[in-house]
Short mmCIF file of C-alpha atoms and ligand atoms in Angstrom, two decimals:
data_model
loop_
_atom_site.label_atom_id
_atom_site.label_comp_id
_atom_site.label_asym_id
_atom_site.label_seq_id
_atom_site.Cartn_x
_atom_site.Cartn_y
_atom_site.Cartn_z
CA MET A 1 -0.01 -0.08 0.07
CA ASP A 2 1.03 3.65 -0.49
CA SER A 3 1.78 6.58 1.75
CA PHE A 4 -0.86 9.17 2.62
CA PHE A 5 -0.73 12.53 4.20
CA ILE A 6 -3.92 13.00 6.34
CA SER A 7 -4.95 16.68 6.33
CA GLY A 8 -8.33 18.29 7.08
CA THR A 9 -10.51 21.23 6.51
CA ASP A 10 -9.92 22.28 10.06
CA THR A 11 -8.46 21.37 13.42
CA GLY A 12 -10.41 18.85 15.60
CA ILE A 13 -11.97 17.48 12.43
CA GLY A 14 -11.07 13.84 12.81
CA LYS A 15 -7.51 13.54 11.32
CA THR A 16 -6.08 11.48 14.27
CA LEU A 17 -9.16 9.27 14.40
CA ILE A 18 -8.94 8.56 10.76
CA SER A 19 -5.16 7.97 10.83
CA ALA A 20 -5.80 5.44 13.51
CA MET A 21 -8.42 3.63 11.34
CA LEU A 22 -5.90 3.57 8.25
CA LEU A 23 -3.16 2.46 10.54
CA LEU A 24 -4.90 -0.40 12.09
CA ALA A 25 -6.43 -1.54 8.77
CA SER A 26 -3.13 -1.41 6.96
CA GLY A 27 -0.75 -2.49 9.75
CA GLY A 28 1.52 0.30 8.57
CA ARG A 29 3.41 3.12 10.31
CA TYR A 30 2.18 6.44 11.71
CA TRP A 31 4.19 9.72 11.82
CA LYS A 32 3.08 13.03 13.26
CA PRO A 33 6.02 15.34 12.34
CA VAL A 34 4.67 18.51 14.03
CA GLN A 35 2.97 18.05 17.17
CA SER A 36 1.71 21.33 18.32
CA GLY A 37 0.35 21.01 21.92
CA THR A 38 1.82 18.36 24.12
CA ILE A 39 0.11 19.55 27.34
CA GLU A 40 -2.94 17.36 26.87
CA GLY A 41 -1.04 14.50 25.20
CA THR A 42 0.15 13.88 21.84
CA ASP A 43 -1.63 12.45 18.69
CA THR A 44 0.91 9.57 18.51
CA GLU A 45 -0.14 8.64 22.12
CA THR A 46 -3.75 8.76 21.05
CA VAL A 47 -3.20 6.61 17.88
CA ARG A 48 -1.27 4.21 20.07
CA LYS A 49 -3.90 3.90 22.55
CA LEU A 50 -6.77 3.62 20.04
CA THR A 51 -5.07 0.94 17.99
CA GLY A 52 -3.12 -0.93 20.64
CA LEU A 53 -0.22 -1.27 18.16
CA GLY A 54 3.55 -1.51 19.25
CA ASP A 55 6.49 0.67 19.00
CA GLY A 56 7.40 -0.48 15.46
CA HIS A 57 4.38 1.21 14.17
CA PHE A 58 5.23 4.77 15.25
CA GLU A 59 7.93 7.25 14.25
CA LYS A 60 9.20 9.95 16.47
CA GLU A 61 7.96 13.52 15.94
CA SER A 62 10.30 16.08 14.34
CA TYR A 63 8.90 18.82 16.58
CA MET A 64 7.13 18.68 19.94
CA LEU A 65 5.76 21.94 20.80
CA GLU A 66 4.07 22.63 24.13
CA GLN A 67 1.16 24.99 23.33
CA PRO A 68 -1.98 23.86 21.36
CA LEU A 69 -1.67 26.71 18.94
CA SER A 70 -0.83 27.21 15.33
CA PRO A 71 2.72 25.56 14.87
CA HIS A 72 4.41 29.02 13.97
CA LEU A 73 3.25 30.51 17.14
CA SER A 74 3.68 27.61 19.43
CA ALA A 75 7.12 27.21 18.17
CA GLN A 76 7.93 31.00 18.87
CA ILE A 77 6.69 30.48 22.35
CA ASP A 78 9.10 27.55 22.93
CA ASN A 79 11.91 29.41 21.34
CA ASN A 80 12.04 27.03 18.63
CA HIS A 81 11.77 27.25 14.92
CA ILE A 82 10.36 24.60 12.41
CA HIS A 83 12.37 24.00 9.48
CA ILE A 84 10.85 22.08 6.57
CA GLY A 85 14.28 20.79 5.75
CA THR A 86 14.48 19.18 9.09
CA ILE A 87 11.28 17.37 8.63
CA LEU A 88 12.24 16.22 5.05
CA ALA A 89 15.45 14.79 6.34
CA ASP A 90 13.57 12.81 9.05
CA TYR A 91 11.29 11.71 6.37
CA GLU A 92 14.23 10.44 4.25
CA ASN A 93 15.71 8.69 7.29
CA ILE A 94 12.47 6.92 7.94
CA GLN A 95 12.34 5.71 4.27
CA THR A 96 15.91 4.69 4.28
CA ARG A 97 15.57 2.64 7.50
CA GLY A 98 12.27 0.98 6.23
CA ARG A 99 14.25 0.11 2.92
CA LYS A 100 17.23 -1.31 4.87
CA HIS A 101 14.97 -3.33 7.21
CA ALA A 102 13.27 -4.61 4.07
CA ASN A 103 16.69 -5.82 2.78
CA ALA A 104 17.70 -7.24 6.32
CA ASP A 105 19.04 -10.50 5.01
CA THR A 106 21.82 -8.77 3.14
CA ASP A 107 21.94 -5.52 5.18
CA ALA A 108 22.40 -5.97 8.86
CA VAL A 109 21.17 -2.88 10.64
CA ALA A 110 21.60 -2.38 14.31
CA ASP A 111 18.16 -1.10 15.27
CA THR A 112 15.76 -2.57 17.81
CA ILE A 113 12.69 -1.87 15.84
CA ASP A 114 11.53 -4.63 13.62
CA TYR A 115 10.40 -3.25 10.48
CA ASN A 116 10.54 -6.51 8.67
CA SER A 117 7.00 -7.40 9.54
CA LEU A 118 5.78 -4.08 8.27
CA PRO A 119 4.89 -3.14 4.63
CA LEU A 120 7.74 -0.84 3.33
CA LYS A 121 5.49 1.96 1.94
CA SER A 122 2.60 1.75 4.30
CA PHE A 123 2.97 5.07 5.96
CA ILE A 124 0.41 7.43 7.50
CA ILE A 125 1.62 11.06 8.10
CA GLU A 126 -0.73 13.34 10.04
CA GLY A 127 -0.57 17.03 9.62
CA ALA A 128 -1.05 19.88 12.03
CA GLY A 129 -4.53 21.69 11.76
CA GLY A 130 -5.57 22.37 8.15
CA LEU A 131 -3.65 23.06 4.80
CA LEU A 132 -2.91 26.76 5.15
CA VAL A 133 -1.75 26.59 8.71
CA PRO A 134 1.75 28.38 9.08
CA LEU A 135 4.83 26.35 10.20
CA ASN A 136 7.01 29.51 10.33
CA GLU A 137 7.25 32.90 8.64
CA ASN A 138 7.59 31.36 5.06
CA ASP A 139 5.95 28.00 4.89
CA LEU A 140 2.52 26.58 5.31
CA VAL A 141 1.52 22.91 6.12
CA ILE A 142 0.64 22.61 2.37
CA ASP A 143 4.19 23.56 1.42
CA LEU A 144 5.40 20.72 3.50
CA ILE A 145 2.96 18.24 1.90
CA ALA A 146 3.97 19.39 -1.69
CA GLU A 147 7.71 18.62 -0.85
CA ILE A 148 6.94 15.22 0.70
CA GLY A 149 5.02 14.68 -2.41
CA ILE A 150 2.55 11.94 -1.39
CA PRO A 151 -1.16 12.02 -1.91
CA VAL A 152 -3.47 13.71 0.60
CA ILE A 153 -6.54 12.29 2.27
CA LEU A 154 -8.62 15.20 3.21
CA THR A 155 -10.72 14.93 6.49
CA SER A 156 -14.04 17.07 6.33
CA ARG A 157 -17.04 17.32 8.49
CA SER A 158 -20.32 16.20 7.08
CA THR A 159 -22.51 19.11 8.20
CA LEU A 160 -23.52 22.50 6.83
CA GLY A 161 -20.46 24.63 5.79
CA THR A 162 -18.38 21.60 4.61
CA ILE A 163 -19.05 22.14 0.93
CA ASN A 164 -17.24 25.53 1.04
CA HIS A 165 -14.38 24.35 3.39
CA THR A 166 -13.82 21.12 1.37
CA LEU A 167 -13.85 22.80 -2.19
CA LEU A 168 -11.49 25.57 -0.91
CA SER A 169 -9.09 22.85 0.61
CA LEU A 170 -9.26 20.85 -2.80
CA GLU A 171 -8.57 23.97 -4.80
CA ALA A 172 -5.48 24.71 -2.69
CA LEU A 173 -4.06 21.38 -3.06
CA ARG A 174 -4.67 21.26 -6.91
CA SER A 175 -3.09 24.70 -7.36
CA ARG A 176 0.04 23.11 -5.87
CA ASN A 177 -0.24 20.05 -7.94
CA VAL A 178 -0.58 17.79 -4.76
CA PRO A 179 -2.41 14.65 -5.44
CA VAL A 180 -5.64 14.03 -3.79
CA ALA A 181 -6.55 10.49 -2.93
CA GLY A 182 -9.78 11.25 -1.50
CA VAL A 183 -12.04 12.90 1.03
CA VAL A 184 -13.30 11.25 4.32
CA MET A 185 -16.23 12.77 5.92
CA SER A 186 -16.91 12.65 9.57
CA GLY A 187 -20.26 13.23 11.46
CA PRO A 188 -23.92 12.76 10.87
CA PHE A 189 -24.62 11.12 7.51
CA ASN A 190 -25.52 13.79 4.83
CA PRO A 191 -25.76 12.28 1.44
CA GLU A 192 -26.49 15.66 -0.29
CA ASN A 193 -23.22 17.07 1.08
CA LYS A 194 -21.46 14.01 -0.08
CA LYS A 195 -22.86 14.30 -3.51
CA ALA A 196 -21.92 17.89 -3.68
CA ILE A 197 -18.30 17.35 -2.67
CA GLU A 198 -17.84 14.61 -5.14
CA THR A 199 -19.59 16.36 -8.00
CA TYR A 200 -18.10 20.02 -7.56
CA GLY A 201 -14.82 18.75 -5.97
CA ARG A 202 -14.26 15.96 -8.73
CA VAL A 203 -13.15 13.74 -5.87
CA LYS A 204 -14.07 10.48 -4.33
CA VAL A 205 -15.49 10.35 -0.71
CA LEU A 206 -13.61 7.26 0.54
CA ALA A 207 -15.70 6.71 3.53
CA GLU A 208 -18.31 8.50 5.79
CA ILE A 209 -17.52 8.05 9.52
CA PRO A 210 -20.76 8.28 11.61
CA VAL A 211 -20.63 9.79 15.04
CA LEU A 212 -19.21 7.12 17.23
CA SER A 213 -20.41 6.90 20.69
CA GLU A 214 -17.43 5.04 21.64
CA ILE A 215 -14.25 4.43 19.62
CA VAL A 216 -13.58 0.71 19.59
CA LYS A 217 -11.12 -1.27 17.57
CA PRO A 218 -13.67 -3.17 15.50
CA ASP A 219 -15.01 0.05 14.25
CA LEU A 220 -11.70 1.46 13.52
CA LEU A 221 -10.88 -1.68 11.42
CA LEU A 222 -14.18 -1.62 9.80
CA PHE A 223 -13.80 2.05 8.51
CA GLY A 224 -10.09 1.63 7.78
CA SER A 225 -10.69 -1.27 5.55
CA ARG A 226 -13.48 0.56 3.83
CA MET A 227 -11.18 3.59 3.11
CA LEU A 228 -8.37 1.10 1.86
CA ASP A 229 -10.91 -0.69 -0.39
CA ALA A 230 -11.99 2.70 -1.74
CA LEU A 231 -8.55 3.75 -2.38
CA ARG A 232 -7.88 0.46 -4.44
CA THR A 233 -10.95 0.80 -6.67
N1 ADP B 1 -17.01 10.49 13.71
C1 ADP B 1 -16.58 10.69 15.10
N2 ADP B 1 -17.20 10.13 16.07
C2 ADP B 1 -16.88 10.37 17.33
N3 ADP B 1 -15.80 11.16 17.82
C3 ADP B 1 -15.17 11.80 16.78
C4 ADP B 1 -15.59 11.58 15.39
N4 ADP B 1 -14.68 12.22 14.67
C5 ADP B 1 -13.74 12.86 15.46
N5 ADP B 1 -14.09 12.59 16.87
C6 ADP B 1 -13.51 13.08 18.06
O1 ADP B 1 -13.29 14.51 17.94
C7 ADP B 1 -12.14 14.83 18.53
C8 ADP B 1 -11.22 15.54 17.56
O2 ADP B 1 -10.86 14.48 16.51
P1 ADP B 1 -9.38 14.26 16.13
O3 ADP B 1 -9.20 12.92 15.33
O4 ADP B 1 -8.45 14.39 17.33
O5 ADP B 1 -9.16 15.61 15.28
P2 ADP B 1 -7.84 16.30 14.64
O6 ADP B 1 -6.76 15.27 14.59
O7 ADP B 1 -8.26 16.63 13.21
O8 ADP B 1 -7.45 17.45 15.37
C9 ADP B 1 -11.56 13.55 19.18
O9 ADP B 1 -11.97 13.56 20.49
C10 ADP B 1 -12.08 12.56 18.33
O10 ADP B 1 -12.12 11.22 18.99
MG1 MG B 2 -4.90 15.22 15.27
#
């Protein structure tokens, strides 16, 4: 399976939940390069808890910022500065390590994590906030996505207002030639909004996630598999 960058039309939209679904269903790896807000716990911890998967499925964040604010501001408060180059170097290292472990028979690598059991390219990267969120004074999250160069899965809400937010996000991605793998809608079923997003956005809605009263593994697997099936067809 391929790598995907999970972004959204907003913060608190369901990116982490959808990442957990895809991770569990694919058995791949998860990475949150920029964690803005560590006070209330990290997204990596949440995905770990939700999926129950072990260390080998998780990569270390490039930036851990304390305040739950836009990354550019959160970094400023921490006397830190986000460099896209640092994140890209981490990405390259992760890929190289994955490749080395895939060739472990001929290439002995001293590392405690067993990547052999994991698919080489199965990689879920979760963004911070939405697409036009600043990382520093020059770069936005979407610039990082364009540099990494993998397809985006856009998380959107199902309710009123989503058509505008989703179409704007799709337009921003296309204007930078970022491939869009599809949209995942979260919230009460709204077939009209789904139809409008598919028609006007020229995009596939990979899954609709209902409001889950409790987030349990069978549901994560069910919706994750549904997304993977939709991505394959
Ligand atoms: N379909 C849903 N059903 C139930 N809870 C949801 C759903 N989508 C999101 N949530 C909850 O909303 C909150 C924000 O979602 P999260 O995945 O953390 O968003 P993001 O990563 O985009 O900030 C979390 O507590 C998450 O469990
Ligand atoms: Mg999140």
